[in-house]
mmCIF file of C-alpha atoms and ligand atoms in Angstrom:
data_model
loop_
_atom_site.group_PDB
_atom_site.id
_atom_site.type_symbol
_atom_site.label_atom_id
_atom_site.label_comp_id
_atom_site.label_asym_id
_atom_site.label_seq_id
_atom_site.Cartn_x
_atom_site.Cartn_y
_atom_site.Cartn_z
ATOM 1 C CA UNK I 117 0.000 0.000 0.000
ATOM 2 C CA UNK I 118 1.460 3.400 -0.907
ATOM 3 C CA UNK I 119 2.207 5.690 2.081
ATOM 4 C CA UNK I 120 0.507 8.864 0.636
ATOM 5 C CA UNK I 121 -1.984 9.420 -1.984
ATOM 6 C CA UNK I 122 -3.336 13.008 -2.951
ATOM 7 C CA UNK I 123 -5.946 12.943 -5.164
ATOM 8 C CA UNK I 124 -6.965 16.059 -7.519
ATOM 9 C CA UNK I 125 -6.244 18.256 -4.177
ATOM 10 C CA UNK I 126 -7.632 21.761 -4.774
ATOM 11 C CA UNK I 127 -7.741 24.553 -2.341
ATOM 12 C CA UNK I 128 -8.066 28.376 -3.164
ATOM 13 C CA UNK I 129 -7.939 30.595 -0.953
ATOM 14 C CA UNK I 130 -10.370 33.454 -0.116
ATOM 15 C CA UNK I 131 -8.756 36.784 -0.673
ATOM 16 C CA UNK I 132 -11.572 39.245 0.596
ATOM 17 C CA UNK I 133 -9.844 40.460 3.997
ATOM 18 C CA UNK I 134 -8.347 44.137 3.677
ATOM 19 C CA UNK I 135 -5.088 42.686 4.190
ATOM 20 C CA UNK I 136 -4.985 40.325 1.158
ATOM 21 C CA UNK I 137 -6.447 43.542 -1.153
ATOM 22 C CA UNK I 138 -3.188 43.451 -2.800
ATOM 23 C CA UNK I 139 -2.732 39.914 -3.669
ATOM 24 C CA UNK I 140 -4.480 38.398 -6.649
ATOM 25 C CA UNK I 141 -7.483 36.076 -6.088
ATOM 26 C CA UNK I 142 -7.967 32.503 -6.384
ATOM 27 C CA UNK I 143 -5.040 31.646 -5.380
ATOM 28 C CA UNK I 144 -3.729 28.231 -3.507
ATOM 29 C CA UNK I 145 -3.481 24.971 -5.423
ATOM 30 C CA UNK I 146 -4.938 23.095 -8.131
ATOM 31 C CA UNK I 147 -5.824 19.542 -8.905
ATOM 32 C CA UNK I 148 -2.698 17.924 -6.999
ATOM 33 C CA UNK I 149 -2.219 14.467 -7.116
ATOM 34 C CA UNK I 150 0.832 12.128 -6.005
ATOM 35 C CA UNK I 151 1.731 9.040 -4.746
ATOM 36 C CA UNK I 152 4.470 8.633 -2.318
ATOM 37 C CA UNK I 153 5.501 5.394 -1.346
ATOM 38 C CA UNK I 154 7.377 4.171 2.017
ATOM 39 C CA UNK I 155 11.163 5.173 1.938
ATOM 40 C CA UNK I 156 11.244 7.404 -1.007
ATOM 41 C CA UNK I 157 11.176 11.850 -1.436
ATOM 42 C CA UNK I 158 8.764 13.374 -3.059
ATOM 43 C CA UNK I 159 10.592 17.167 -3.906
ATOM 44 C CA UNK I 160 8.442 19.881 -4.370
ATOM 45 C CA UNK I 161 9.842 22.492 -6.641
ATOM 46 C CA UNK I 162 8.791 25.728 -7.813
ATOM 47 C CA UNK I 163 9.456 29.500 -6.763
ATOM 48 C CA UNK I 164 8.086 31.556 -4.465
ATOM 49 C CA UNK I 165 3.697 31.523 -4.603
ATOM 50 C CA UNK I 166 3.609 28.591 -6.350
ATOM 51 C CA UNK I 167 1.701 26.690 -3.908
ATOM 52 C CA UNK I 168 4.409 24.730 -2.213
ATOM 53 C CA UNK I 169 3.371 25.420 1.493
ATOM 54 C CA UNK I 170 0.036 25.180 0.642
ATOM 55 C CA UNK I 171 0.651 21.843 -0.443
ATOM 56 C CA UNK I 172 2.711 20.831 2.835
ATOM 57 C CA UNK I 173 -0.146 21.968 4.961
ATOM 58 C CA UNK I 174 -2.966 20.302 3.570
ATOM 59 C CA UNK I 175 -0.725 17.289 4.082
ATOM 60 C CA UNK I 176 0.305 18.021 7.673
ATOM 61 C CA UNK I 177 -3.806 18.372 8.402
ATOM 62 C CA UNK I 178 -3.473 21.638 8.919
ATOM 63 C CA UNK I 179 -5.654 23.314 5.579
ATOM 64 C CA UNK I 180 -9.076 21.082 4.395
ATOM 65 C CA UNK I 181 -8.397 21.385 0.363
ATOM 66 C CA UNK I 182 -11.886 22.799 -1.182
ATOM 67 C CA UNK I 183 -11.994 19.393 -2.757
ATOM 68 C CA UNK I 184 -10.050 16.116 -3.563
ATOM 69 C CA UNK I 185 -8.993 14.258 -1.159
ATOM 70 C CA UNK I 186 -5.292 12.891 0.616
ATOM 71 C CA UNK I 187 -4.755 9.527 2.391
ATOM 72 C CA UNK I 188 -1.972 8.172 4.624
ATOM 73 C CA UNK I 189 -1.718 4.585 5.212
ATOM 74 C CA UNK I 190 -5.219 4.080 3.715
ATOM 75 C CA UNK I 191 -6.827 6.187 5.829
ATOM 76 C CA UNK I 192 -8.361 10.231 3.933
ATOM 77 C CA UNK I 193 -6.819 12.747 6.596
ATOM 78 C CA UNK I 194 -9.902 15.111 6.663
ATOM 79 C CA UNK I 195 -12.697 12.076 7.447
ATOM 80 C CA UNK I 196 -10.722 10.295 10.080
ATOM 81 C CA UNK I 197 -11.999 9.591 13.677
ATOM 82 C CA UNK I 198 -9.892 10.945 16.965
ATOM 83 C CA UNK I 199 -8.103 7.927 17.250
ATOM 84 C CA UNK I 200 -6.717 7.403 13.632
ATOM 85 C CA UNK I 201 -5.991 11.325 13.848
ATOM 86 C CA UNK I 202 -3.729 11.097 16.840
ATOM 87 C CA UNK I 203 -1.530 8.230 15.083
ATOM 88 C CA UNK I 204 -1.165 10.146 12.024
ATOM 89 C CA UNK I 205 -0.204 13.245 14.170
ATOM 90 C CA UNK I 206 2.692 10.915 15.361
ATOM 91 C CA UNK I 207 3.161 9.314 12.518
ATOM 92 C CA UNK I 208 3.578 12.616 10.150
ATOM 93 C CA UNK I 209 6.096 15.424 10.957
ATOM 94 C CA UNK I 210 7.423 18.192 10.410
ATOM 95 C CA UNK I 211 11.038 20.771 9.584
ATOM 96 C CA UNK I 212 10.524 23.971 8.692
ATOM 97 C CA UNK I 213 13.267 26.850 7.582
ATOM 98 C CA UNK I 214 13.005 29.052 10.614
ATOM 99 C CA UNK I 215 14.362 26.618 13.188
ATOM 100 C CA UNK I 216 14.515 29.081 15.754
ATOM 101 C CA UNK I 217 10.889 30.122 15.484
ATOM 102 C CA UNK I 218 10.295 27.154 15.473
ATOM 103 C CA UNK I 219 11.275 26.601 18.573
ATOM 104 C CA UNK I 220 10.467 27.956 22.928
ATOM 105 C CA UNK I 221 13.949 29.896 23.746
ATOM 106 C CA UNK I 222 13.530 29.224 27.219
ATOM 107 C CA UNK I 223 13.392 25.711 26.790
ATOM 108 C CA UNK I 224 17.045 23.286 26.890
ATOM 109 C CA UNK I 225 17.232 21.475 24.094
ATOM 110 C CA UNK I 226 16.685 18.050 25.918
ATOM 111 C CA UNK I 227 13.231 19.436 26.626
ATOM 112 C CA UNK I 228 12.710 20.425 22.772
ATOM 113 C CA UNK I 229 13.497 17.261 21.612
ATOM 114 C CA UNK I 230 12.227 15.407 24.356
ATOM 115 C CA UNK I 231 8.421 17.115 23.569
ATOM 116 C CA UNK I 232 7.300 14.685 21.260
ATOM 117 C CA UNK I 233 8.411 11.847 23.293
ATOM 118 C CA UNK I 234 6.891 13.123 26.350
ATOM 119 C CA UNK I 235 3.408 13.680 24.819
ATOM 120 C CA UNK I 236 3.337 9.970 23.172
ATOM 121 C CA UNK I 237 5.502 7.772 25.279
ATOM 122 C CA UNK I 238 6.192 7.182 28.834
ATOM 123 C CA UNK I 239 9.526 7.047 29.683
ATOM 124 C CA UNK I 240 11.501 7.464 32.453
ATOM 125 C CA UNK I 241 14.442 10.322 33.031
ATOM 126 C CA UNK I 242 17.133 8.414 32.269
ATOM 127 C CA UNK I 243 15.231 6.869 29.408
ATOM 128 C CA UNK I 244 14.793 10.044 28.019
ATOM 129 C CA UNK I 245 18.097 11.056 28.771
ATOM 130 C CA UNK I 246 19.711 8.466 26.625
ATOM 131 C CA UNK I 247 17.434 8.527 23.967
ATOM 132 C CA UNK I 248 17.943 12.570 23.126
ATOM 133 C CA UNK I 249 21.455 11.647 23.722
ATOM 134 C CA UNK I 250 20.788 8.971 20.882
ATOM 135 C CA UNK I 251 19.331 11.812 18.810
ATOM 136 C CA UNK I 252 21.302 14.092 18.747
ATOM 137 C CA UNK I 253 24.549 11.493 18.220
ATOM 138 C CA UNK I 254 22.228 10.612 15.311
ATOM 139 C CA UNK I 255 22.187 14.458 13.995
ATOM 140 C CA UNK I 256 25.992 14.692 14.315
ATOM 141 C CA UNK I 257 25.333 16.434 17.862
ATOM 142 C CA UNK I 258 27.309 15.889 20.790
ATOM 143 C CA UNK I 259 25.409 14.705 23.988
ATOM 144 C CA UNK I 260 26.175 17.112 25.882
ATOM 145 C CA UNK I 261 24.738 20.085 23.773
ATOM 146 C CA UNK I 262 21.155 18.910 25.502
ATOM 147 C CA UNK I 263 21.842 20.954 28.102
ATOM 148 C CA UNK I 264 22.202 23.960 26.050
ATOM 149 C CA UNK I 265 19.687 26.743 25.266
ATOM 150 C CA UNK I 266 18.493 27.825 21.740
ATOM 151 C CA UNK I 267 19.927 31.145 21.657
ATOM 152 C CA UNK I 268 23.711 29.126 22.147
ATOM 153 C CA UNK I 269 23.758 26.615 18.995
ATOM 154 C CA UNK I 270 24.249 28.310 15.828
ATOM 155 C CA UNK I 271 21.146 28.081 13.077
ATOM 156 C CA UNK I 272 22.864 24.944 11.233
ATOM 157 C CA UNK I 273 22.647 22.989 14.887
ATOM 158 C CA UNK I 274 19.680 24.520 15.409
ATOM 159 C CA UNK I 275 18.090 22.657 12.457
ATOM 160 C CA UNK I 276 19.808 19.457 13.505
ATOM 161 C CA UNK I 277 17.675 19.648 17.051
ATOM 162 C CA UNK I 278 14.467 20.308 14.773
ATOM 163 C CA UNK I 279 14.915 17.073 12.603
ATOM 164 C CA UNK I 280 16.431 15.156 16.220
ATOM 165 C CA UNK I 281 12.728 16.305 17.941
ATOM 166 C CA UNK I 282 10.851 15.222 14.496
ATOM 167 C CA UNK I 283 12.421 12.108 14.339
ATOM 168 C CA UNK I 284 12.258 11.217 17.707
ATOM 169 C CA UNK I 285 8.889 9.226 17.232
ATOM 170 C CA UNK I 286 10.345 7.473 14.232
ATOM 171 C CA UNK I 287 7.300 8.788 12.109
ATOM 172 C CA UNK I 288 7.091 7.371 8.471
ATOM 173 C CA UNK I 289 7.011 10.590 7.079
ATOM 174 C CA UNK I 290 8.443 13.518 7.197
ATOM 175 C CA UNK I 291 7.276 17.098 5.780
ATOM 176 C CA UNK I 292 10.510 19.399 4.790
ATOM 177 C CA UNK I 293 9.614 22.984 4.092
ATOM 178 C CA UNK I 294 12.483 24.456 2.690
ATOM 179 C CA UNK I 295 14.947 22.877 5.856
ATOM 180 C CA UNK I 296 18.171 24.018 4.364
ATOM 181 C CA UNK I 297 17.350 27.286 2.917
ATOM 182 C CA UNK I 298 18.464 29.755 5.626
ATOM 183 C CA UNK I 299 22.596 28.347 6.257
ATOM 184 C CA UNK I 300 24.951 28.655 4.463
ATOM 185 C CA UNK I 301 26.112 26.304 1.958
ATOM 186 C CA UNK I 302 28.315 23.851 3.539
ATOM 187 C CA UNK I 303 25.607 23.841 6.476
ATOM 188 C CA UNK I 304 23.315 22.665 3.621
ATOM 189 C CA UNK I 305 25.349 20.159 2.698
ATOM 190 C CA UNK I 306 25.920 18.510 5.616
ATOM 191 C CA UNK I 307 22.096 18.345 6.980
ATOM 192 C CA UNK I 308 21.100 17.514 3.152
ATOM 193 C CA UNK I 309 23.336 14.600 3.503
ATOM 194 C CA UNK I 310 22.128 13.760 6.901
ATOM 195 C CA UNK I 311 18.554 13.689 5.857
ATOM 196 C CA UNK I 312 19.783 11.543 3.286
ATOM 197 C CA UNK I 313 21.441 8.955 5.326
ATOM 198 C CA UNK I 314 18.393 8.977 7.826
ATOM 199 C CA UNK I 315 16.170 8.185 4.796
ATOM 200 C CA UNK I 316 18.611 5.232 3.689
ATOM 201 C CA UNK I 317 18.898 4.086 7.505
ATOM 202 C CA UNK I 318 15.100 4.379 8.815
ATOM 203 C CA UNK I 319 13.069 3.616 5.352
ATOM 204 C CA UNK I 320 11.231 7.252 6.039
ATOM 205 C CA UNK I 321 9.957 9.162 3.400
ATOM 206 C CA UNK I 322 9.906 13.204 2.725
ATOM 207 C CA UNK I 323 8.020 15.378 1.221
ATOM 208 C CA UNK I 324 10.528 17.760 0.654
ATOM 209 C CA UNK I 325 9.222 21.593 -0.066
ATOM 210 C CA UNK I 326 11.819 23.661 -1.758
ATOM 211 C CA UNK I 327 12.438 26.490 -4.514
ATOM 212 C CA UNK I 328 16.524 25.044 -4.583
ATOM 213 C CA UNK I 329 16.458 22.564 -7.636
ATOM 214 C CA UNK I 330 20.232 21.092 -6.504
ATOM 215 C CA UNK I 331 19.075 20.622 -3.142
ATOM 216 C CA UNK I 332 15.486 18.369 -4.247
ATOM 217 C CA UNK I 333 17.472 16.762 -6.713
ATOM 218 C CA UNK I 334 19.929 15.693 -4.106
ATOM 219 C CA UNK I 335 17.371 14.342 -2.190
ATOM 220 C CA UNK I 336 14.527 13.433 -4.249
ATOM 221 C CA UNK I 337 13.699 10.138 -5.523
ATOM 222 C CA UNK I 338 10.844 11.775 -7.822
ATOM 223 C CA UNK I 339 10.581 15.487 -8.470
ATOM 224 C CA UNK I 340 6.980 17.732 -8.938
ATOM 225 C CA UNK I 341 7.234 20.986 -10.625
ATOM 226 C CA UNK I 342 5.163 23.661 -9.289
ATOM 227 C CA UNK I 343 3.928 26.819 -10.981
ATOM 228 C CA UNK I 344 1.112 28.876 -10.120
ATOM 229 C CA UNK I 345 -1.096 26.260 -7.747
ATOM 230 C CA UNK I 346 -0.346 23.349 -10.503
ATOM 231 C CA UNK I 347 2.195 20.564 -10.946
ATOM 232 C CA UNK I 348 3.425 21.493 -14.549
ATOM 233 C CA UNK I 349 6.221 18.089 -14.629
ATOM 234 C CA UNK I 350 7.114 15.373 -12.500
ATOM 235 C CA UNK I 351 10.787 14.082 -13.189
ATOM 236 C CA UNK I 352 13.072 11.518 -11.353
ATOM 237 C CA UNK I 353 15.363 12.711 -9.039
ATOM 238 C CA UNK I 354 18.512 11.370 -7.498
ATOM 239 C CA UNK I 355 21.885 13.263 -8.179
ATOM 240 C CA UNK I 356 24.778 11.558 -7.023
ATOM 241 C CA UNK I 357 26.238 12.808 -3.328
ATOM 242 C CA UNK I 358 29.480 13.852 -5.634
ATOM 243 C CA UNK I 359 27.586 15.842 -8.057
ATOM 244 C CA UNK I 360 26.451 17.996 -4.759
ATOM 245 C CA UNK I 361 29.583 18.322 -2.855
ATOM 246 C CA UNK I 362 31.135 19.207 -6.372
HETATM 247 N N1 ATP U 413 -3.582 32.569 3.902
HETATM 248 C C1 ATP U 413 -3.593 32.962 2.634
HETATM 249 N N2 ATP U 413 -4.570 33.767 2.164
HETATM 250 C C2 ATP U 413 -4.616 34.152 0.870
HETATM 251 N N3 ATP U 413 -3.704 33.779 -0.063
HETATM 252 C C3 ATP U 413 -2.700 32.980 0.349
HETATM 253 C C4 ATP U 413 -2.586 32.532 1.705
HETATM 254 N N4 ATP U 413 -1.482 31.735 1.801
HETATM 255 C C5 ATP U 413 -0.939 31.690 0.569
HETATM 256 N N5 ATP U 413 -1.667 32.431 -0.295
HETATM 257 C C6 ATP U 413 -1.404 32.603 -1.745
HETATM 258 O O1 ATP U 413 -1.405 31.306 -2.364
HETATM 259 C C7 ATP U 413 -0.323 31.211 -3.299
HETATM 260 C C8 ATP U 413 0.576 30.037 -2.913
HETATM 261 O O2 ATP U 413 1.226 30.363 -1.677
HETATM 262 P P1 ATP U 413 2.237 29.363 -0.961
HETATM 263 O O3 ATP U 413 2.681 29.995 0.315
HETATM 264 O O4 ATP U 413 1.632 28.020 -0.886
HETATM 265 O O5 ATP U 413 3.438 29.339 -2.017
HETATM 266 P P2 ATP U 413 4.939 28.862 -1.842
HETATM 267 O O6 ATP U 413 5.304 28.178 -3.109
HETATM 268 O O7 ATP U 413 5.085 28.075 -0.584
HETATM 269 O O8 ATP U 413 5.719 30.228 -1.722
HETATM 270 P P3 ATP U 413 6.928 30.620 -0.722
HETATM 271 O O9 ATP U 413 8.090 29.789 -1.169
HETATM 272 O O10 ATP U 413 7.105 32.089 -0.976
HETATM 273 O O11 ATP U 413 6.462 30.306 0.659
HETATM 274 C C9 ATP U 413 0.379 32.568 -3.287
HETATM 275 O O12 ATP U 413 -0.134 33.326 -4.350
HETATM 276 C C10 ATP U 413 -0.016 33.177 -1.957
HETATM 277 O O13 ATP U 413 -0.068 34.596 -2.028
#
């Protein structure tokens, strides 16, 4: 059974509030549909407006599309009961480019990526404490950053902890909204080939959101082109990790 199937998703959005006077109407997205199977990317590529986030949040749950419809693991998203929702929650996360927004500066970073663990599972403190120590090992971190505070790690460690806490579940898929986007270029490189090796490792999938073609084609196993709302050409993806590093 495919992991993921959107099916002639449509959602525009209504532009009537003052401060949306300036922006054109009808837009959003139009007659999406994909399969993504277990293990593999799906990139999303296009420039800015072209419907990319759109996209991501109609698959996080987050935006009913007007019409069509999007199942995971068999089961449509927008119909589901309390019980299936709460598994997908789990089951689906998310990385987006602001990691530090993304995040409660007063919190230690043991707590951030401890979160997710603490609102599904039931561990104890020294269960906990090994398995962010696990995580972050797993994101190239050193242990002992957990007892660090936001505002100390630098924006490309930053967006290690994000992917640590969204992984931390071991969901079987993962939404990537432009995750590399704000570092710098080796930064990039090094999470891209992270994600990569956690995709090889853990059999996840990505839908990975972005408006950097090298980047999706680094990562993506299958590539949709985006342009105003619409997928205009789907591709195959899969550059070699040399033709990145250059
Ligand atoms: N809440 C909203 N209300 C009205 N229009 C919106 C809203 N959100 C997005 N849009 C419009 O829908 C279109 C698609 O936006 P979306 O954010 O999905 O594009 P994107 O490809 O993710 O762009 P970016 O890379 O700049 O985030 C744009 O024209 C945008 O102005």
């Amino acid at each position: 059974m495919s992991l993921l199937i959107a099916n002639s998703l449509t959602k525009t959005y209504n532009n009537s509030g003052w401060f949306r006077k300036h922006s054109p109407a009808g837009k959003g997205v139009k007659d999406l549909s994909f399969v993504l199977e277990q293990g593999a990317c799906l990139g999303i590529l296009g420039e800015s407006g072209a419907g990319k986030s759109t996209l991501g949040k109609i698959v996080l749950g987050l935006l009913p599309p007007d019409s069509g419809n999007i199942t995971f693991n068999g089961i449509d998203l927008y119909q589901s009961d309390r019980k299936a929702r709460k598994q997908w929650r789990r089951d689906i996360q998310v990385v987006f480019q602001d990691s530090y927004s993304a995040m409660n500066p007063r919190m230690s970073i043991r707590d951030i990526i401890a979160e997710p663990l603490r609102n599904y599972e039931r561990l104890s403190a020294l269960e906990e404490q090994k398995k962010v120590a696990e995580l972050l090992e797993t994101m190239g971190l050193s242990p002992q950053e957990m007892t660090k505070r936001p505002k100390q790690m630098s924006g490309g460690q930053l967006q290690r902890v994000n992917i640590a806490r969204a992984i931390a579940l071991k969901p079987k898929l993962i939404v990537l909204d432009e995750p590399v986007s704000s570092l710098d270029m080796v930064i990039q490189k090094q999470i891209l080939i992270h994600l990569k090796q956690l995709k090889e490792q853990s059999g996840i999938s990505y839908l990975f959101i972005s408006h950097d073609s090298m980047a999706v084609h680094y990562l993506a196993d299958q590539i949709a082109f985006m342009k105003n709302g619409e997928f205009v050409q789907l591709a195959g993806g899969s550059y070699h990790a040399h033709d990145l590093l250059g």
